[in-house]
Amino acid sequence: MQSRLKQIRIVATDVDGVLTDAGMYYSESGDEWKKFNTRDGMGIKLLQKAGFVTAIITQERTKLVARRAEKLAIPELHQGVMDKLSVLREMVARHGVSLDQVAYIGDDVNDLEALQAVGFSASPADGMPVIHAAVDYICKKKGGEGCVRELAELLLRARTAPASARRSIR
């Protein structure tokens, strides 16, 4: 697992159920709200600082997600995506890397094809069972509760740990 983690250059995430708790909150006036975890945001910033390209790929299309991506300076924001794998293929071609150099975290069936195609796949602790059966890593944290930060730390440790310590990281 460590050799695969070490080769990752792009980290992509779904939104609902990963960066959020999968809840969709609506006010009486029709406003939609999502709760994002600041620790996930810091994980994304740490990845960027270490040179990873960060990406959001989601079926939803909301101003909320665009604002979150802008706040975190995420260079690859893809909303309204029905075929996430096609977006990943286009992204890796532009960045001159392969799908083996992508880590993707998703939680539901619309993420499955992308999760199966990348070099390292992860799911929040509360991801769907079919996703848990397909991924390389199941986070201890739930969606919206720090699972992206957990993945970020796993990637950062793999990149910086001496070879002897990398063997002991699980």
Coordinates of N, CA, C and O in Angstrom, one line a residue:
M1 N 0.8 -1.2 0.0 CA 0.0 0.0 0.0 C 0.9 1.3 0.0 O 0.5 2.2 -0.7
Q2 N 2.0 1.2 0.7 CA 2.8 2.4 0.8 C 3.4 2.9 -0.5 O 3.5 4.1 -0.8
S3 N 3.8 1.9 -1.3 CA 4.4 2.3 -2.6 C 3.3 2.9 -3.5 O 3.6 3.9 -4.2
R4 N 2.1 2.5 -3.4 CA 1.0 3.1 -4.2 C 0.7 4.5 -3.6 O 0.5 5.4 -4.4
L5 N 0.7 4.7 -2.3 CA 0.5 6.0 -1.7 C 1.6 7.0 -2.1 O 1.3 8.1 -2.4
K6 N 2.8 6.5 -2.2 CA 3.9 7.4 -2.5 C 3.9 7.9 -3.9 O 4.4 9.0 -4.2
Q7 N 3.2 7.2 -4.8 CA 3.2 7.7 -6.2 C 2.1 8.7 -6.5 O 2.0 9.2 -7.6
I8 N 1.2 8.9 -5.6 CA 0.0 9.8 -5.8 C 0.4 11.2 -6.0 O 1.3 11.7 -5.3
R9 N -0.2 11.8 -7.0 CA 0.1 13.2 -7.4 C -1.2 14.1 -7.4 O -1.1 15.3 -7.2
I10 N -2.3 13.5 -7.6 CA -3.6 14.1 -7.6 C -4.5 13.5 -6.6 O -4.6 12.3 -6.5
V11 N -5.2 14.3 -5.8 CA -6.2 13.8 -4.8 C -7.5 14.4 -5.1 O -7.7 15.7 -5.1
A12 N -8.5 13.6 -5.4 CA -9.8 14.0 -5.8 C -10.8 13.5 -4.8 O -10.7 12.4 -4.3
T13 N -11.9 14.3 -4.6 CA -12.9 13.9 -3.7 C -14.3 14.2 -4.2 O -14.5 15.2 -5.0
D14 N -15.2 13.4 -3.8 CA -16.7 13.7 -4.0 C -17.0 14.8 -2.9 O -16.2 15.1 -2.0
V15 N -18.2 15.3 -2.9 CA -18.7 16.3 -2.0 C -19.6 15.7 -1.0 O -19.3 15.4 0.2
D16 N -20.9 15.4 -1.4 CA -21.9 14.9 -0.5 C -21.6 13.6 0.0 O -21.4 12.6 -0.7
G17 N -21.5 13.4 1.4 CA -21.1 12.2 2.0 C -19.6 12.0 2.2 O -19.2 11.0 2.9
V18 N -18.8 12.9 1.7 CA -17.4 12.9 1.9 C -16.9 14.2 2.6 O -16.5 14.2 3.7
L19 N -17.0 15.3 1.8 CA -16.7 16.6 2.4 C -17.8 17.1 3.3 O -17.6 18.0 4.1
T20 N -19.0 16.5 3.2 CA -20.2 16.8 4.0 C -20.7 15.5 4.7 O -20.3 14.4 4.3
D21 N -21.6 15.6 5.6 CA -22.2 14.5 6.2 C -23.3 13.8 5.4 O -24.0 13.0 6.0
A22 N -23.5 14.2 4.2 CA -24.5 13.6 3.3 C -25.9 14.2 3.5 O -26.8 13.9 2.8
G23 N -26.0 15.1 4.5 CA -27.2 15.8 4.7 C -27.4 16.9 3.8 O -26.4 17.6 3.4
M24 N -28.6 17.2 3.4 CA -29.0 18.4 2.6 C -30.0 19.2 3.4 O -31.0 18.7 3.7
Y25 N -29.6 20.4 3.7 CA -30.4 21.2 4.6 C -31.0 22.3 3.8 O -30.4 23.0 3.0
Y26 N -32.3 22.5 4.0 CA -33.1 23.5 3.2 C -33.8 24.4 4.2 O -34.4 23.9 5.2
S27 N -33.8 25.7 4.0 CA -34.6 26.6 4.8 C -36.0 26.8 4.2 O -36.2 26.3 3.0
E28 N -36.9 27.4 4.9 CA -38.2 27.7 4.4 C -38.2 28.5 3.1 O -39.1 28.3 2.3
S29 N -37.2 29.3 3.0 CA -37.1 30.2 1.8 C -36.5 29.4 0.6 O -36.3 30.0 -0.5
G30 N -36.1 28.2 0.8 CA -35.5 27.4 -0.2 C -34.0 27.4 -0.3 O -33.4 26.8 -1.2
D31 N -33.3 28.1 0.6 CA -31.9 28.2 0.6 C -31.4 26.8 1.0 O -31.9 26.1 1.8
E32 N -30.3 26.4 0.4 CA -29.6 25.1 0.7 C -28.4 25.4 1.5 O -27.6 26.3 1.2
W33 N -28.1 24.5 2.5 CA -26.9 24.6 3.3 C -26.2 23.3 3.3 O -26.8 22.2 3.3
K34 N -24.9 23.4 3.4 CA -24.1 22.2 3.6 C -23.1 22.5 4.7 O -22.6 23.7 4.8
K35 N -22.8 21.6 5.5 CA -21.8 21.8 6.6 C -20.5 21.1 6.1 O -20.4 19.9 5.8
F36 N -19.4 21.9 6.0 CA -18.1 21.4 5.7 C -17.2 21.3 7.0 O -17.4 22.2 7.9
N37 N -16.3 20.4 7.0 CA -15.4 20.2 8.2 C -14.1 21.0 8.0 O -13.4 20.8 6.9
T38 N -13.8 21.9 8.9 CA -12.6 22.7 8.7 C -11.3 21.8 8.7 O -10.3 22.2 8.1
R39 N -11.3 20.7 9.4 CA -10.2 19.8 9.4 C -9.9 19.2 8.0 O -8.8 19.0 7.6
D40 N -11.0 18.9 7.3 CA -10.9 18.4 5.9 C -10.3 19.5 5.1 O -9.4 19.3 4.3
G41 N -10.7 20.8 5.3 CA -10.1 21.9 4.6 C -8.7 22.1 4.9 O -7.9 22.3 3.9
M42 N -8.2 21.9 6.1 CA -6.8 22.0 6.4 C -6.1 20.8 5.8 O -4.9 21.0 5.3
G43 N -6.6 19.6 5.7 CA -6.0 18.5 5.0 C -5.8 18.8 3.6 O -4.7 18.5 3.0
I44 N -6.7 19.5 2.9 CA -6.6 19.9 1.5 C -5.5 20.9 1.4 O -4.6 20.8 0.5
K45 N -5.4 21.9 2.3 CA -4.4 22.9 2.2 C -3.0 22.2 2.4 O -2.0 22.6 1.8
L46 N -2.9 21.3 3.3 CA -1.6 20.6 3.6 C -1.2 19.8 2.3 O 0.0 19.7 2.0
L47 N -2.1 19.1 1.7 CA -1.8 18.4 0.4 C -1.3 19.4 -0.6 O -0.3 19.1 -1.3
Q48 N -2.0 20.5 -0.8 CA -1.5 21.5 -1.7 C -0.1 22.0 -1.4 O 0.7 22.1 -2.3
K49 N 0.1 22.3 -0.2 CA 1.5 22.8 0.3 C 2.6 21.7 -0.1 O 3.7 22.1 -0.4
A50 N 2.2 20.4 0.0 CA 3.1 19.4 -0.3 C 3.2 19.1 -1.8 O 4.0 18.2 -2.2
G51 N 2.5 19.8 -2.6 CA 2.6 19.7 -4.1 C 1.6 18.8 -4.8 O 1.6 18.6 -6.0
F52 N 0.6 18.3 -4.0 CA -0.5 17.6 -4.7 C -1.4 18.5 -5.4 O -1.7 19.6 -4.9
V53 N -2.0 18.1 -6.5 CA -3.1 18.8 -7.1 C -4.4 18.3 -6.5 O -4.5 17.0 -6.3
T54 N -5.2 19.2 -6.1 CA -6.5 18.8 -5.4 C -7.7 19.0 -6.3 O -7.7 20.0 -7.1
A55 N -8.7 18.2 -6.2 CA -9.8 18.2 -7.1 C -11.1 17.9 -6.4 O -11.1 17.0 -5.4
I56 N -12.2 18.5 -6.8 CA -13.5 18.1 -6.4 C -14.3 17.7 -7.6 O -14.2 18.4 -8.7
I57 N -14.9 16.5 -7.6 CA -15.7 16.0 -8.7 C -17.1 15.6 -8.1 O -17.1 14.7 -7.2
T58 N -18.2 16.3 -8.5 CA -19.5 16.0 -7.9 C -20.6 16.1 -8.9 O -20.5 16.8 -9.9
Q59 N -21.6 15.3 -8.7 CA -22.8 15.4 -9.5 C -23.6 16.7 -9.3 O -24.2 17.2 -10.2
E60 N -23.6 17.1 -8.1 CA -24.3 18.4 -7.7 C -23.7 19.6 -8.4 O -22.5 19.6 -8.7
R61 N -24.5 20.6 -8.5 CA -24.0 21.9 -9.1 C -24.6 23.0 -8.2 O -25.7 23.3 -8.3
T62 N -23.7 23.5 -7.2 CA -24.2 24.5 -6.3 C -23.1 25.6 -6.1 O -21.9 25.4 -6.3
K63 N -23.6 26.8 -5.8 CA -22.7 27.9 -5.5 C -22.0 27.6 -4.2 O -20.8 28.1 -4.1
L64 N -22.6 26.9 -3.3 CA -21.9 26.5 -2.0 C -20.6 25.8 -2.3 O -19.6 26.1 -1.7
V65 N -20.6 24.8 -3.1 CA -19.4 24.0 -3.4 C -18.4 24.9 -4.2 O -17.2 24.8 -3.9
A66 N -18.9 25.7 -5.1 CA -17.9 26.6 -5.8 C -17.3 27.5 -4.8 O -16.1 27.8 -4.8
R67 N -18.0 28.0 -3.8 CA -17.4 28.9 -2.8 C -16.4 28.2 -1.9 O -15.4 28.7 -1.6
R68 N -16.7 26.9 -1.5 CA -15.8 26.2 -0.7 C -14.5 25.9 -1.5 O -13.4 26.0 -1.0
A69 N -14.7 25.5 -2.8 CA -13.5 25.3 -3.6 C -12.6 26.5 -3.8 O -11.4 26.5 -3.7
E70 N -13.3 27.6 -3.9 CA -12.6 28.9 -4.1 C -11.8 29.3 -2.8 O -10.7 29.6 -2.8
K71 N -12.5 29.1 -1.7 CA -11.9 29.4 -0.4 C -10.6 28.5 -0.2 O -9.7 29.0 0.4
L72 N -10.7 27.3 -0.6 CA -9.6 26.4 -0.4 C -8.6 26.4 -1.6 O -7.6 25.7 -1.6
A73 N -8.8 27.2 -2.6 CA -8.0 27.4 -3.7 C -7.8 26.0 -4.4 O -6.7 25.7 -4.9
I74 N -8.9 25.2 -4.5 CA -8.8 23.9 -5.2 C -8.9 24.2 -6.7 O -9.8 24.8 -7.2
P75 N -7.8 23.8 -7.4 CA -7.7 24.2 -8.9 C -8.6 23.4 -9.8 O -8.9 23.9 -10.9
E76 N -9.0 22.2 -9.4 CA -9.9 21.4 -10.2 C -11.2 21.2 -9.6 O -11.4 20.4 -8.7
L77 N -12.2 22.0 -10.0 CA -13.6 21.9 -9.5 C -14.4 21.5 -10.7 O -14.5 22.2 -11.7
H78 N -15.1 20.3 -10.6 CA -15.9 19.8 -11.6 C -17.3 19.5 -11.0 O -17.4 18.5 -10.2
Q79 N -18.3 20.3 -11.3 CA -19.6 20.1 -10.8 C -20.6 19.6 -11.9 O -20.3 19.8 -13.1
G80 N -21.7 19.0 -11.6 CA -22.6 18.5 -12.5 C -22.1 17.4 -13.4 O -22.5 17.1 -14.5
V81 N -21.2 16.6 -12.8 CA -20.6 15.5 -13.5 C -21.3 14.2 -13.3 O -21.5 13.7 -12.2
M82 N -21.7 13.6 -14.4 CA -22.4 12.3 -14.4 C -21.4 11.1 -14.6 O -21.6 10.0 -14.1
D83 N -20.3 11.4 -15.3 CA -19.3 10.4 -15.5 C -18.0 10.9 -14.9 O -17.1 11.6 -15.6
K84 N -17.7 10.5 -13.7 CA -16.6 11.0 -12.9 C -15.3 10.4 -13.5 O -14.2 11.1 -13.5
L85 N -15.3 9.2 -14.0 CA -14.1 8.6 -14.6 C -13.6 9.4 -15.8 O -12.4 9.6 -16.0
S86 N -14.5 9.8 -16.6 CA -14.1 10.6 -17.8 C -13.5 11.9 -17.4 O -12.4 12.3 -18.0
V87 N -14.0 12.5 -16.3 CA -13.3 13.8 -15.8 C -11.9 13.5 -15.3 O -11.0 14.2 -15.6
L88 N -11.8 12.4 -14.6 CA -10.5 12.0 -14.1 C -9.5 11.7 -15.2 O -8.4 12.1 -15.2
R89 N -10.0 11.0 -16.3 CA -9.1 10.8 -17.4 C -8.6 12.1 -18.1 O -7.5 12.2 -18.5
E90 N -9.5 13.0 -18.2 CA -9.2 14.3 -18.9 C -8.2 15.0 -18.0 O -7.3 15.6 -18.4
M91 N -8.5 15.0 -16.7 CA -7.6 15.7 -15.7 C -6.2 15.1 -15.7 O -5.2 15.9 -15.7
V92 N -6.0 13.8 -15.7 CA -4.7 13.2 -15.7 C -3.9 13.5 -17.0 O -2.7 13.8 -16.9
A93 N -4.7 13.6 -18.1 CA -4.0 13.9 -19.3 C -3.5 15.3 -19.3 O -2.4 15.6 -19.7
R94 N -4.3 16.2 -18.8 CA -3.8 17.6 -18.7 C -2.6 17.8 -17.8 O -1.8 18.7 -18.0
H95 N -2.6 17.0 -16.7 CA -1.5 17.2 -15.7 C -0.3 16.2 -16.0 O 0.7 16.2 -15.3
G96 N -0.4 15.4 -17.1 CA 0.7 14.6 -17.4 C 1.0 13.5 -16.5 O 2.2 13.1 -16.3
V97 N 0.0 12.9 -15.8 CA 0.1 11.8 -14.9 C -0.8 10.7 -15.4 O -1.6 10.8 -16.3
S98 N -0.8 9.6 -14.7 CA -1.6 8.4 -15.0 C -2.7 8.3 -13.9 O -2.6 8.9 -12.8
L99 N -3.7 7.5 -14.2 CA -4.7 7.2 -13.2 C -4.1 6.5 -11.9 O -4.7 6.7 -10.8
D100 N -3.0 5.8 -12.1 CA -2.3 5.2 -11.0 C -1.8 6.2 -10.0 O -1.4 5.9 -8.9
Q101 N -1.7 7.5 -10.5 CA -1.1 8.5 -9.6 C -2.2 9.4 -9.0 O -2.0 10.5 -8.5
V102 N -3.5 8.9 -9.0 CA -4.6 9.6 -8.4 C -5.1 8.8 -7.2 O -5.3 7.6 -7.3
A103 N -5.4 9.6 -6.2 CA -6.2 9.0 -5.0 C -7.6 9.7 -5.1 O -7.7 10.9 -5.4
Y104 N -8.6 8.8 -4.9 CA -10.0 9.3 -5.0 C -10.7 8.8 -3.8 O -10.6 7.7 -3.4
I105 N -11.5 9.7 -3.1 CA -12.4 9.3 -2.0 C -13.8 9.6 -2.3 O -14.2 10.7 -2.7
G106 N -14.6 8.5 -2.2 CA -16.0 8.6 -2.5 C -16.8 7.7 -1.6 O -16.3 6.8 -1.0
D107 N -18.1 7.9 -1.6 CA -19.0 7.1 -0.7 C -20.1 6.4 -1.2 O -20.8 5.6 -0.5
D108 N -20.5 6.5 -2.5 CA -21.7 5.9 -3.0 C -21.5 5.4 -4.5 O -20.4 5.6 -5.1
V109 N -22.5 4.8 -5.0 CA -22.4 4.0 -6.3 C -22.0 4.9 -7.4 O -21.3 4.4 -8.4
N110 N -22.3 6.2 -7.4 CA -21.9 7.1 -8.5 C -20.3 7.4 -8.5 O -19.8 7.9 -9.4
D111 N -19.7 6.9 -7.4 CA -18.2 7.0 -7.3 C -17.5 5.7 -7.7 O -16.3 5.7 -7.9
L112 N -18.2 4.6 -7.8 CA -17.6 3.3 -8.0 C -16.7 3.2 -9.1 O -15.5 2.7 -8.9
E113 N -17.1 3.6 -10.3 CA -16.2 3.4 -11.5 C -14.9 4.2 -11.3 O -13.8 3.7 -11.6
A114 N -15.0 5.4 -10.8 CA -13.7 6.2 -10.5 C -12.9 5.5 -9.5 O -11.7 5.5 -9.6
L115 N -13.5 5.1 -8.4 CA -12.7 4.4 -7.3 C -12.0 3.2 -7.8 O -10.9 2.9 -7.4
Q116 N -12.6 2.4 -8.7 CA -12.0 1.2 -9.2 C -10.8 1.5 -10.2 O -10.0 0.6 -10.5
A117 N -10.8 2.7 -10.8 CA -9.8 3.0 -11.8 C -8.5 3.7 -11.3 O -7.5 3.7 -12.0
V118 N -8.6 4.2 -10.1 CA -7.4 5.0 -9.6 C -6.4 4.2 -8.9 O -6.6 3.0 -8.5
G119 N -5.2 4.8 -8.6 CA -4.1 4.1 -7.9 C -4.4 3.9 -6.5 O -3.9 2.9 -5.9
F120 N -5.2 4.7 -5.8 CA -5.6 4.5 -4.4 C -7.0 5.1 -4.2 O -7.3 6.2 -4.5
S121 N -7.8 4.2 -3.6 CA -9.2 4.6 -3.4 C -9.5 4.5 -1.9 O -9.0 3.6 -1.2
A122 N -10.4 5.4 -1.5 CA -10.8 5.4 -0.1 C -12.3 5.8 0.0 O -12.9 6.3 -0.9
S123 N -12.8 5.4 1.2 CA -14.2 5.8 1.5 C -14.3 6.2 2.9 O -13.6 5.7 3.8
P124 N -15.3 7.1 3.2 CA -15.5 7.4 4.6 C -16.0 6.2 5.4 O -16.5 5.2 4.7
A125 N -16.0 6.2 6.7 CA -16.4 5.1 7.5 C -17.9 4.8 7.2 O -18.3 3.6 7.3
D126 N -18.7 5.8 6.9 CA -20.1 5.6 6.7 C -20.5 5.5 5.2 O -21.6 5.7 4.8
G127 N -19.5 5.2 4.3 CA -19.8 5.0 2.9 C -20.6 3.7 2.7 O -20.8 2.9 3.7
M128 N -21.2 3.6 1.6 CA -22.1 2.4 1.3 C -21.3 1.1 1.3 O -20.1 1.1 0.9
P129 N -21.9 0.0 1.7 CA -21.2 -1.3 1.7 C -20.6 -1.7 0.3 O -19.5 -2.2 0.3
V130 N -21.2 -1.4 -0.8 CA -20.7 -1.7 -2.1 C -19.4 -1.0 -2.3 O -18.4 -1.5 -3.0
I131 N -19.3 0.2 -1.8 CA -18.1 1.0 -1.9 C -17.0 0.5 -1.0 O -15.8 0.4 -1.4
H132 N -17.3 0.2 0.2 CA -16.4 -0.4 1.2 C -15.7 -1.7 0.6 O -14.6 -1.9 0.8
A133 N -16.5 -2.5 -0.1 CA -16.0 -3.7 -0.7 C -15.0 -3.4 -1.8 O -14.2 -4.3 -2.2
A134 N -15.1 -2.2 -2.4 CA -14.3 -1.9 -3.6 C -13.0 -1.1 -3.3 O -12.1 -1.1 -4.2
V135 N -12.9 -0.4 -2.2 CA -11.8 0.5 -2.0 C -10.6 -0.1 -1.3 O -10.7 -1.2 -0.7
D136 N -9.5 0.6 -1.4 CA -8.2 0.2 -0.8 C -8.2 0.5 0.7 O -7.5 -0.1 1.5
Y137 N -9.0 1.6 1.1 CA -8.9 2.1 2.5 C -10.2 2.6 2.9 O -10.9 3.4 2.2
I138 N -10.7 2.1 4.1 CA -11.9 2.6 4.7 C -11.5 3.5 5.9 O -10.8 3.0 6.8
C139 N -11.8 4.8 5.8 CA -11.4 5.7 6.8 C -12.1 5.4 8.2 O -13.2 4.8 8.2
K140 N -11.5 5.8 9.2 CA -12.1 5.7 10.6 C -13.1 6.8 10.8 O -14.1 6.6 11.5
K141 N -12.9 7.9 10.1 CA -13.8 9.1 10.2 C -14.9 9.0 9.2 O -14.8 8.5 8.0
K142 N -16.1 9.5 9.5 CA -17.2 9.6 8.6 C -17.1 10.7 7.7 O -16.4 11.7 7.9
G143 N -18.0 10.7 6.7 CA -18.1 11.9 5.8 C -18.5 13.1 6.6 O -19.4 13.1 7.4
G144 N -17.8 14.2 6.2 CA -18.1 15.5 6.9 C -17.5 15.6 8.3 O -17.7 16.6 9.0
E145 N -16.8 14.5 8.7 CA -16.2 14.5 10.1 C -14.7 14.3 10.1 O -14.1 13.8 11.1
G146 N -14.1 14.6 9.0 CA -12.6 14.5 8.9 C -12.0 13.4 8.1 O -10.8 13.1 8.2
C147 N -12.8 12.7 7.3 CA -12.3 11.6 6.5 C -11.3 12.1 5.4 O -10.3 11.4 5.1
V148 N -11.5 13.2 4.9 CA -10.5 13.8 3.9 C -9.2 14.1 4.5 O -8.1 13.8 4.0
R149 N -9.3 14.6 5.7 CA -8.0 14.9 6.5 C -7.3 13.6 6.8 O -6.1 13.6 6.7
E150 N -8.1 12.6 7.2 CA -7.4 11.3 7.4 C -6.7 10.8 6.2 O -5.6 10.3 6.3
L151 N -7.3 10.9 5.0 CA -6.7 10.4 3.8 C -5.4 11.3 3.5 O -4.4 10.8 3.2
A152 N -5.6 12.6 3.7 CA -4.4 13.5 3.5 C -3.3 13.2 4.4 O -2.1 13.1 3.9
E153 N -3.5 12.9 5.6 CA -2.4 12.5 6.5 C -1.8 11.2 6.1 O -0.6 11.0 6.3
L154 N -2.6 10.2 5.7 CA -2.0 9.0 5.2 C -1.1 9.2 4.0 O 0.0 8.7 4.0
L155 N -1.5 10.1 3.1 CA -0.7 10.4 1.9 C 0.6 11.1 2.3 O 1.7 10.9 1.8
L156 N 0.4 12.1 3.2 CA 1.6 12.9 3.6 C 2.6 12.1 4.4 O 3.8 12.2 4.2
R157 N 2.1 11.2 5.2 CA 3.0 10.3 6.0 C 3.8 9.4 5.0 O 5.0 9.1 5.2
A158 N 3.1 8.8 4.0 CA 3.7 7.9 3.1 C 4.8 8.6 2.3 O 5.9 8.1 2.0
R159 N 4.6 9.9 2.0 CA 5.6 10.7 1.2 C 6.8 11.1 2.0 O 7.9 11.1 1.5
T160 N 6.6 11.3 3.3 CA 7.7 11.9 4.1 C 8.4 10.9 5.1 O 9.5 11.1 5.6
A161 N 7.8 9.8 5.3 CA 8.3 8.8 6.3 C 9.5 8.1 5.7 O 9.6 7.8 4.5
P162 N 10.5 7.8 6.6 CA 11.7 7.0 6.1 C 11.2 5.6 5.7 O 10.1 5.1 6.2
A163 N 11.9 4.9 4.9 CA 11.5 3.6 4.4 C 11.1 2.6 5.5 O 10.2 1.9 5.5
S164 N 11.9 2.6 6.6 CA 11.6 1.7 7.7 C 10.3 2.0 8.4 O 9.6 1.1 8.8
A165 N 10.0 3.3 8.5 CA 8.7 3.7 9.2 C 7.5 3.4 8.2 O 6.4 3.1 8.7
R166 N 7.7 3.6 6.9 CA 6.6 3.4 6.0 C 6.1 2.0 6.1 O 4.9 1.7 5.9
R167 N 6.9 1.0 6.4 CA 6.5 -0.4 6.5 C 5.5 -0.6 7.6 O 4.7 -1.4 7.6
S168 N 5.6 0.2 8.6 CA 4.8 0.0 9.8 C 3.4 0.8 9.7 O 2.6 0.6 10.5
I169 N 3.3 1.7 8.8 CA 2.1 2.5 8.7 C 1.0 1.6 8.0 O 1.2 1.0 7.0
R170 N -0.2 1.6 8.6 CA -1.2 0.8 8.1 C -2.3 1.6 7.5 O -2.8 2.5 7.9

